[in-house]
Amino acid sequence: MSLLIKNGHIITASDDYSADIYIEGSQIHTIGKNLELPADEIIDAGGHIVFPGGVDPHVHLDMPFMGTFSSDDYSSGTLAALHGGTTTVVDFILQTQGKSLHDALKDWRNRSDGNCFGDYSFHMAVTDFNENTQKEIVQMIEDEGITSFKTFMAYKGALMIDDGQMVGLMKEVKERGGMVTVHATNGDMIDSLVAKHREEGKLSPLYHYLSQPEITEAEASGRFCDMADYTGVPGYIVHLTCEGALNATRRAGKRNQKVFVETCIQYLILDASLYEKDFEGAKWVMSPPLRQKKDQEALWAGLNQGLVQVVGTDHCPFRWEQKLMGKDDFSKIPNGHPAIEHRMELLYSEGVNKGRISANKFVEVTSTNPARIFGMHPKKGCIAAGSDADLVIFDPNEEHAISVDTHHMNVDYSAYEGWPVKGKCKHVILRGRHAIDNGKVNIEKGFGQFIKRTKASKVI
Ligand code: URP
Ligand code: ZN
Ligand code: ZN
C-alpha cells in the first residue's frame, strides 16, 4: 500500500515548510516538493497542517483502581485517542503488592493484546520493591522493552512505596539503564488531611482539593529530585500541576540532572474553582487536583522555558455511576478524568491559536519529546524518511465544541462540555494506514501494535 499526502504544511518540533509526503507500507519513504509518484491513495492536505501523530505517555486504560476499573478499555481508549490525533499511548501496568512484575505484565497483556486500535506501550509501576522485584527489572528492560518504572509517593496501602524502596529501585534501574517516573505527592500528609476533613464531616469534592495543597506536591517533587540526584538515575515527574513543584525541579536542573517534567492538558486550562460546583465537582476529582490560575501561568511559562517537556493527559476515565461511589465521601470518588481524545486539539487551540506557545513547541511537547524521552524516537514522534508514517492532517481554523454527544470515550459526561475549540484533526494516519478519515474509522481493533522501547541510557 502507498499513500501520497499532497500540498501539506509540515510542522515538526524544529521545522515548518510545505512539502508532499510519500508513504510506502508503514513508513515514510520520501518528503519533497511536487512529488509525482503513483500511489494507491492520495490525500490533498492543501490549507491544512501536517504534524507527527501524538504520543500520550500517561494513560490508564481498563485499570483496576479504587474498587472499580477505568471505563475506557484498550479498544475504546486507543480509538478515542486516534480520533484526537494521538497515535501512540503509554499505559501503566500496576504491580499488586505481594506479587511479581511478571504477574502484572501477564494480567495487563491479557486485557490489551489484540484489543488496541492505536499503538501502545507500557510503563511498569513498582508498588512493592523487594529482592524478587529487583531481579525482574533487568528482564523488563532487556526482554520486554519496558524501560520506565513508575513509582507512587501517595496512595498508601495500595500503590505507595517508601523512600527506602524508592532509593533501592532507583539504584537498580540506574544500573540497568532505565528511568524512574513518579507520582510526586506526599502521601502521609495527604492522608492526614483526608482523615481530618472526614472527621469534621467535610465530605464534598471540594475537600479532595483541600486535602492536597500545593506543598504536598512541591515537597515530594523536591524529595524525588534529591533521591534521583543521590542515585544518579534519570527521572520523570508525571502530572506536575503547580508553581511550587515546578520550582522544586529547578534545583535538579541546576545540578544538571536528567529529570523531565510532564504536565497534563487539564492543569493548563482548568482550575480549582470547578470544585465549588457541589458534587458535580467529582468530574474533576483527580490527583493531584486542579490548581490556581497562577499555577497555569507557571506551567505555560515552564513549557516555553523548557522546564516542562511533555503535555500528557493522565486519562483515567470513570462513568458517572462510578463517580457516585463517592457521593457521600470525597475520598471514595475514583480519581481521574477523561481527556485522551482532546489533548491535541485543546493544546493547539488554547496554546498555538491563542499565541501562548509556537506550533513547533506544540509538536515537541505532544509528540517528539515523549517519543524521545521514552525511547520510541525516531520510529515515533517525527516526520522523516524511515520513521513510522504516523501523521495528523489538521485544519487549524475549523471551529467546534467538545461534547459528550460527539466524543468517542466511554464516559457519559465530558469534563470539557461546550468548550470551544479552534482546530480539528481531519485525517489520522497510523503506520501508513488512513486510520481516521473525517471521523470515519478505517482500521480494525487489533491493528495497534505493542511498541518495545529503547532504554534511557541509550537515548537521553
Ligand atoms: O487522579 C488520577 N491521576 N488518577 C489516575 C492515577 C494517577 O495518580 O495517575
Ligand atoms: Zn498519579
Ligand atoms: Zn496517572
Coordinates of C-alpha atoms and ligand atoms in Angstrom, one line a residue:
M1 CA 0.0 0.0 0.0
S2 CA 1.2 3.5 -0.8
L3 CA -0.2 6.9 0.2
L4 CA 0.7 10.3 -1.0
I5 CA -0.1 13.4 1.0
K6 CA 0.0 16.5 -1.2
N7 CA 0.3 20.2 -0.5
G8 CA 0.5 20.0 3.3
H9 CA 2.2 22.4 5.5
I10 CA 4.6 20.3 7.6
I11 CA 5.3 21.2 11.2
T12 CA 7.7 19.3 13.3
A13 CA 9.5 20.2 16.6
S14 CA 12.1 22.1 14.6
D15 CA 10.7 22.9 11.1
D16 CA 7.9 24.5 9.3
Y17 CA 7.7 24.0 5.5
S18 CA 5.5 23.0 2.6
A19 CA 6.1 19.6 1.0
D20 CA 4.5 16.3 -0.1
I21 CA 4.9 13.1 1.9
Y22 CA 5.1 9.7 0.1
I23 CA 4.4 6.7 2.3
E24 CA 5.2 3.1 1.3
G25 CA 3.8 0.4 3.6
S26 CA 4.1 1.5 7.2
Q27 CA 6.9 4.1 6.8
I28 CA 7.6 7.5 5.4
H29 CA 9.5 6.9 2.2
T30 CA 10.1 10.4 0.6
I31 CA 9.4 14.0 1.6
G32 CA 9.7 16.5 -1.2
K33 CA 8.2 19.3 -3.3
N34 CA 5.7 18.4 -6.1
L35 CA 6.2 14.6 -5.8
E36 CA 4.6 12.9 -8.8
L37 CA 4.7 9.3 -7.6
P38 CA 2.0 6.7 -8.3
A39 CA 0.1 5.9 -5.1
D40 CA -2.9 3.7 -4.0
E41 CA -4.4 6.7 -2.3
I42 CA -3.8 10.5 -2.5
I43 CA -4.9 12.9 0.2
D44 CA -4.9 16.6 -0.6
A45 CA -3.8 18.4 2.5
G46 CA -4.0 21.9 1.0
G47 CA -4.8 24.6 3.6
H48 CA -4.0 22.1 6.4
I49 CA -1.0 21.4 8.5
V50 CA 0.6 18.1 8.9
F51 CA 2.3 17.0 12.1
P52 CA 3.6 13.8 13.7
G53 CA 1.0 11.6 15.4
G54 CA 0.7 12.4 19.1
V55 CA 2.3 10.3 21.8
D56 CA 0.5 10.4 25.1
P57 CA 2.8 9.0 27.7
H58 CA 0.3 8.9 30.5
V59 CA -3.0 7.0 30.2
H60 CA -4.8 4.4 32.3
L61 CA -7.0 2.1 30.3
D62 CA -9.1 -0.7 31.8
M63 CA -7.2 -0.2 35.1
P64 CA -8.3 -1.6 38.4
F65 CA -8.3 1.4 40.8
M66 CA -10.2 2.5 43.9
G67 CA -12.6 -0.5 43.8
T68 CA -13.5 -0.2 40.1
F69 CA -11.9 -0.1 36.6
S70 CA -11.2 2.9 34.4
S71 CA -14.0 2.9 31.9
D72 CA -12.1 3.1 28.6
D73 CA -10.7 -0.3 27.7
Y74 CA -7.8 -0.7 25.2
S75 CA -10.2 -0.7 22.3
S76 CA -12.4 2.4 23.1
G77 CA -9.4 4.3 24.6
T78 CA -7.0 3.9 21.8
L79 CA -9.7 4.6 19.2
A80 CA -10.7 7.8 21.0
A81 CA -7.0 8.7 21.1
L82 CA -6.8 8.3 17.3
H83 CA -9.8 10.5 16.7
G84 CA -8.0 13.2 18.6
G85 CA -4.7 12.7 16.7
T86 CA -2.8 10.6 19.3
T87 CA -1.4 7.5 17.5
T88 CA 0.6 6.0 20.4
V89 CA -0.2 5.8 24.1
V90 CA 1.9 4.6 27.0
D91 CA -0.3 2.9 29.7
F92 CA 0.6 1.8 33.2
I93 CA 0.9 -1.7 34.5
L94 CA 0.4 -1.8 38.3
Q95 CA 2.2 -4.5 40.3
T96 CA -0.1 -5.9 43.0
Q97 CA 1.7 -5.7 46.4
G98 CA 2.9 -9.2 47.2
K99 CA 3.0 -10.3 43.6
S100 CA 5.6 -10.1 40.9
L101 CA 6.1 -7.7 38.0
H102 CA 5.7 -10.7 35.6
D103 CA 2.3 -11.5 37.1
A104 CA 1.2 -7.9 36.5
L105 CA 2.6 -7.9 32.9
K106 CA 0.6 -11.1 32.1
D107 CA -2.5 -9.6 33.5
W108 CA -2.2 -6.4 31.5
R109 CA -1.3 -8.2 28.3
N110 CA -4.5 -10.3 28.7
R111 CA -6.5 -7.1 28.6
S112 CA -4.6 -5.2 26.0
D113 CA -3.1 -7.5 23.4
G114 CA -5.3 -7.8 20.3
N115 CA -7.6 -5.1 21.5
C116 CA -5.9 -1.8 20.5
F117 CA -6.7 0.3 17.5
G118 CA -3.7 2.6 18.1
D119 CA -0.1 1.7 19.1
Y120 CA 0.7 1.3 22.7
S121 CA 3.4 0.6 25.2
F122 CA 3.7 0.2 29.0
H123 CA 5.4 1.7 32.0
M124 CA 5.7 -0.7 34.9
A125 CA 4.5 0.6 38.2
V126 CA 6.6 -0.9 41.0
T127 CA 4.4 -0.9 44.2
D128 CA 6.4 -3.5 46.1
F129 CA 10.2 -3.3 45.7
N130 CA 11.9 -6.3 47.3
E131 CA 14.7 -8.7 46.3
N132 CA 12.5 -10.6 43.9
T133 CA 11.2 -7.4 42.2
Q134 CA 14.8 -6.3 41.9
K135 CA 15.7 -9.3 39.8
E136 CA 12.8 -8.6 37.4
I137 CA 13.9 -5.0 36.5
V138 CA 16.6 -6.2 34.0
Q139 CA 14.1 -8.7 32.5
M140 CA 11.5 -6.0 31.9
I141 CA 14.1 -3.7 30.2
E142 CA 16.0 -6.3 28.2
D143 CA 13.3 -8.8 27.3
E144 CA 10.1 -6.8 27.3
G145 CA 11.1 -3.4 26.2
I146 CA 9.6 -1.8 29.3
T147 CA 12.2 0.7 30.2
S148 CA 10.4 3.1 32.6
F149 CA 9.4 2.3 36.2
K150 CA 6.6 4.2 37.8
T151 CA 6.5 4.9 41.5
F152 CA 3.8 6.4 43.7
M153 CA 4.7 8.6 46.7
A154 CA 1.0 8.5 47.6
Y155 CA -2.0 6.1 47.8
K156 CA -0.6 4.4 50.9
G157 CA -1.6 0.7 51.3
A158 CA -2.2 0.2 47.6
L159 CA 0.5 1.8 45.4
M160 CA 2.8 3.9 47.6
I161 CA 6.4 2.9 48.2
D162 CA 8.5 4.4 51.0
D163 CA 11.8 6.3 50.4
G164 CA 13.9 3.2 51.2
Q165 CA 12.2 1.3 48.5
M166 CA 12.5 4.3 46.2
V167 CA 16.2 4.5 46.6
G168 CA 16.6 0.8 46.2
L169 CA 14.6 0.8 43.0
M170 CA 16.4 3.9 41.7
K171 CA 19.8 2.2 42.2
E172 CA 18.7 -0.9 40.3
V173 CA 17.1 1.0 37.5
K174 CA 20.2 3.2 37.1
E175 CA 22.4 0.1 36.9
R176 CA 20.2 -1.4 34.2
G177 CA 19.8 1.8 32.1
G178 CA 16.2 2.6 32.7
M179 CA 14.2 5.5 34.1
V180 CA 12.1 6.1 37.2
T181 CA 8.9 8.1 36.9
V182 CA 6.9 9.3 39.8
H183 CA 3.5 10.5 41.1
A184 CA 5.1 13.0 43.4
T185 CA 2.8 14.0 46.2
N186 CA 3.4 13.5 50.0
G187 CA 1.0 10.5 50.7
D188 CA 1.2 10.8 54.5
M189 CA 0.4 14.5 54.6
I190 CA -2.5 14.0 52.2
D191 CA -3.8 11.0 54.2
S192 CA -3.8 13.0 57.4
L193 CA -5.7 15.9 55.8
V194 CA -8.2 13.5 54.3
A195 CA -8.8 12.0 57.8
K196 CA -9.1 15.4 59.4
H197 CA -11.7 16.5 56.8
R198 CA -13.7 13.3 57.2
E199 CA -13.7 13.7 61.0
E200 CA -15.0 17.2 60.6
G201 CA -17.8 15.9 58.3
K202 CA -16.3 17.8 55.3
L203 CA -17.1 15.3 52.6
S204 CA -17.8 17.1 49.3
P205 CA -15.4 17.1 46.3
L206 CA -14.0 20.5 47.4
Y207 CA -12.3 18.7 50.3
H208 CA -10.4 16.4 47.9
Y209 CA -8.8 19.6 46.6
L210 CA -8.2 21.0 50.1
S211 CA -6.6 17.7 51.2
Q212 CA -3.8 18.1 48.6
P213 CA -2.4 21.6 49.0
E214 CA 0.5 22.7 46.8
I215 CA 3.1 22.0 49.4
T216 CA 2.3 18.2 49.3
E217 CA 3.4 18.2 45.7
A218 CA 6.3 20.6 46.0
E219 CA 7.8 18.7 48.9
A220 CA 7.5 15.3 47.2
S221 CA 8.8 16.7 43.8
G222 CA 11.9 18.1 45.6
R223 CA 12.4 14.9 47.5
F224 CA 12.2 12.8 44.4
C225 CA 14.7 15.0 42.6
D226 CA 17.1 14.7 45.6
M227 CA 16.8 10.9 45.6
A228 CA 17.4 10.8 41.8
D229 CA 20.5 13.0 42.3
Y230 CA 21.8 10.7 45.0
T231 CA 21.4 7.6 42.9
G232 CA 22.1 9.2 39.5
V233 CA 19.0 7.7 37.9
P234 CA 17.2 9.6 35.1
G235 CA 13.8 10.7 36.5
Y236 CA 10.5 11.9 35.1
I237 CA 7.7 13.6 37.2
V238 CA 4.3 12.8 35.8
H239 CA 1.3 15.2 36.0
L240 CA 3.1 18.2 37.6
T241 CA 0.5 20.8 38.4
C242 CA 1.8 23.8 40.2
E243 CA 4.3 26.6 40.6
G244 CA 5.8 25.2 43.9
A245 CA 6.5 21.8 42.4
L246 CA 8.0 23.3 39.3
N247 CA 10.3 25.5 41.4
A248 CA 11.4 22.3 43.2
T249 CA 12.6 20.8 39.9
R250 CA 14.7 23.9 39.2
R251 CA 17.3 22.6 41.7
A252 CA 17.6 19.4 39.6
G253 CA 18.2 21.5 36.5
K254 CA 21.0 23.5 38.2
R255 CA 22.6 20.2 39.2
N256 CA 22.5 19.1 35.6
Q257 CA 20.3 16.1 36.5
K258 CA 18.2 14.3 33.9
V259 CA 14.8 15.0 35.5
F260 CA 12.0 15.5 33.0
V261 CA 8.6 17.1 33.8
E262 CA 5.2 16.3 32.4
T263 CA 2.1 18.4 32.9
C264 CA -1.3 17.5 31.6
I265 CA -3.7 19.4 29.5
Q266 CA -6.2 19.9 32.3
Y267 CA -3.7 21.7 34.6
L268 CA -3.0 24.2 31.8
I269 CA -6.6 25.2 31.2
L270 CA -8.9 24.2 34.1
D271 CA -8.7 25.5 37.7
A272 CA -9.9 24.6 41.2
S273 CA -13.0 26.8 41.0
L274 CA -14.7 23.8 39.5
Y275 CA -14.7 22.1 42.9
E276 CA -17.2 24.7 44.1
K277 CA -19.9 23.1 42.0
D278 CA -21.0 20.7 44.8
F279 CA -21.0 17.0 43.7
E280 CA -20.6 17.9 40.0
G281 CA -17.0 18.7 41.1
A282 CA -16.5 14.9 41.2
K283 CA -15.9 15.1 37.4
W284 CA -12.6 16.8 38.1
V285 CA -11.6 14.8 41.2
M286 CA -8.1 13.7 40.2
S287 CA -4.8 13.5 41.9
P288 CA -3.1 15.9 42.1
P289 CA -6.2 18.2 41.9
L290 CA -6.7 21.2 39.7
R291 CA -4.9 24.3 40.9
Q292 CA -5.0 28.0 40.7
K293 CA -4.7 30.4 37.7
K294 CA -1.1 31.4 38.9
D295 CA -0.2 27.8 38.5
Q296 CA -1.5 27.7 34.9
E297 CA 0.7 30.7 34.2
A298 CA 3.7 29.0 35.7
L299 CA 3.1 25.9 33.6
W300 CA 2.7 27.8 30.3
A301 CA 5.9 29.6 31.1
G302 CA 7.5 26.4 32.0
L303 CA 6.7 25.0 28.6
N304 CA 8.3 27.9 26.9
Q305 CA 11.4 27.9 29.1
G306 CA 11.9 24.1 28.5
L307 CA 11.3 23.3 32.2
V308 CA 8.2 21.3 31.3
Q309 CA 9.0 19.0 28.4
V310 CA 5.7 17.0 27.9
V311 CA 2.0 17.5 27.9
G312 CA 0.1 14.3 28.6
T313 CA -3.5 13.6 29.8
D314 CA -3.4 11.2 32.7
H315 CA -6.5 9.9 31.0
C316 CA -8.3 7.8 33.7
P317 CA -12.0 8.0 32.9
F318 CA -14.9 6.9 35.1
R319 CA -18.5 6.9 34.2
W320 CA -20.9 8.9 36.4
E321 CA -22.2 5.9 38.3
Q322 CA -18.6 5.2 39.2
K323 CA -18.1 8.7 40.4
L324 CA -21.2 8.3 42.5
M325 CA -19.3 5.8 44.7
G326 CA -18.1 8.9 46.5
K327 CA -21.4 10.7 46.7
D328 CA -21.2 10.9 50.5
D329 CA -17.5 10.9 50.9
F330 CA -14.9 12.6 48.5
S331 CA -12.3 10.0 49.5
K332 CA -14.3 7.3 47.7
I333 CA -14.6 9.1 44.4
P334 CA -12.5 7.3 41.9
N335 CA -9.7 9.7 40.9
G336 CA -9.3 10.6 37.3
H337 CA -10.8 12.4 34.3
P338 CA -11.3 11.7 30.6
A339 CA -9.1 13.6 28.1
I340 CA -7.3 11.2 25.8
E341 CA -9.3 12.4 22.8
H342 CA -8.9 16.1 23.4
R343 CA -5.2 16.8 24.3
M344 CA -4.0 17.7 20.9
E345 CA -6.9 19.8 19.8
L346 CA -7.2 21.6 23.1
L347 CA -3.5 22.3 23.3
Y348 CA -3.4 23.6 19.7
S349 CA -6.5 25.7 20.3
E350 CA -5.5 27.1 23.8
G351 CA -1.8 27.1 23.1
V352 CA -1.0 27.8 19.5
N353 CA -4.1 29.6 18.3
K354 CA -4.1 31.8 21.4
G355 CA -0.4 32.7 21.0
R356 CA 0.9 31.0 24.2
I357 CA 3.2 28.5 22.5
S358 CA 4.5 28.1 19.0
A359 CA 3.4 25.3 16.6
N360 CA 6.9 23.8 16.9
K361 CA 6.6 23.7 20.7
F362 CA 3.2 22.1 20.3
V363 CA 4.7 19.2 18.3
E364 CA 7.7 19.0 20.7
V365 CA 5.6 18.5 23.8
T366 CA 2.8 16.3 22.4
S367 CA 4.9 14.0 20.3
T368 CA 8.7 14.4 19.8
N369 CA 9.7 14.8 23.5
P370 CA 7.6 11.9 24.8
A371 CA 8.8 9.7 22.0
R372 CA 12.5 10.7 22.7
I373 CA 12.3 10.5 26.5
F374 CA 10.6 7.1 26.4
G375 CA 12.8 5.5 23.7
M376 CA 10.5 5.5 20.7
H377 CA 12.2 8.1 18.6
P378 CA 12.8 8.2 15.6
K379 CA 10.2 5.4 15.0
K380 CA 7.6 7.7 16.6
G381 CA 7.5 11.5 17.2
C382 CA 8.9 12.8 13.9
I383 CA 8.3 13.2 10.2
A384 CA 11.4 11.7 8.5
A385 CA 12.2 9.1 5.9
G386 CA 12.2 5.7 7.6
S387 CA 10.0 6.8 10.5
D388 CA 6.6 5.2 11.1
A389 CA 4.1 7.0 9.0
D390 CA 2.1 8.3 12.0
L391 CA 0.7 11.7 10.9
V392 CA -2.1 14.1 11.6
I393 CA -3.6 16.3 8.9
F394 CA -5.1 19.2 10.8
D395 CA -7.3 22.1 10.0
P396 CA -6.0 24.9 12.2
N397 CA -9.1 27.0 11.7
E398 CA -12.1 24.7 12.0
E399 CA -14.2 25.7 15.0
H400 CA -16.2 23.2 17.0
A401 CA -17.2 22.5 20.6
I402 CA -16.4 19.5 22.8
S403 CA -19.3 17.5 23.9
V404 CA -20.3 14.1 25.4
D405 CA -22.6 13.8 22.4
T406 CA -19.7 13.7 19.9
H407 CA -16.8 12.3 21.9
H408 CA -15.7 8.7 21.5
M409 CA -14.5 7.9 25.0
N410 CA -16.6 5.5 27.1
V411 CA -17.8 8.2 29.5
D412 CA -21.3 9.6 29.9
Y413 CA -20.2 13.2 30.5
S414 CA -17.5 15.5 29.3
A415 CA -15.1 17.3 31.6
Y416 CA -15.0 20.0 28.9
E417 CA -18.6 20.2 27.8
G418 CA -19.2 23.1 25.4
W419 CA -15.6 24.1 25.4
P420 CA -15.0 26.0 22.1
V421 CA -12.0 24.6 20.1
K422 CA -10.3 26.1 17.1
G423 CA -8.5 23.4 15.1
K424 CA -9.6 19.9 14.2
C425 CA -7.9 16.5 13.3
K426 CA -9.2 15.7 9.8
H427 CA -7.1 12.7 8.9
V428 CA -5.0 10.5 11.1
I429 CA -2.5 8.1 9.5
L430 CA -1.1 5.2 11.6
R431 CA 1.8 3.2 10.2
G432 CA 0.7 4.1 6.7
R433 CA -3.0 3.3 7.2
H434 CA -5.5 6.1 6.7
A435 CA -7.0 5.2 10.1
I436 CA -9.4 8.2 10.6
D437 CA -10.8 10.0 7.6
N438 CA -13.0 12.9 8.6
G439 CA -14.3 10.9 11.6
K440 CA -14.7 7.6 9.7
V441 CA -12.7 4.7 11.1
N442 CA -10.8 2.7 8.5
I443 CA -8.9 0.3 10.7
E444 CA -9.9 -2.6 12.9
K445 CA -9.4 -3.5 16.5
G446 CA -6.1 -5.3 16.9
F447 CA -4.3 -3.0 14.4
G448 CA -2.5 -1.3 17.3
Q449 CA 0.9 -2.8 17.9
F450 CA 2.9 -3.0 21.2
I451 CA 6.0 -0.9 21.0
K452 CA 9.1 -2.2 22.7
R453 CA 11.2 0.8 23.9
T454 CA 14.9 1.6 23.9
K455 CA 16.4 2.1 27.3
A456 CA 17.0 5.5 28.7
S457 CA 20.8 5.1 28.9
K458 CA 20.9 4.9 25.1
V459 CA 18.6 7.8 24.3
I460 CA 18.8 10.6 26.9
Ligands
URP1 O1 -6.4 11.0 39.5 C1 -5.6 10.3 38.9 N1 -4.5 10.9 38.5 N2 -5.9 9.1 38.6 C2 -5.0 8.1 38.0 C3 -3.9 7.6 38.9 C4 -2.8 8.6 39.0 O2 -2.5 9.0 40.1 O3 -2.2 8.9 38.0
ZN2 ZN -0.7 9.9 39.5
ZN3 ZN -1.9 8.7 36.1

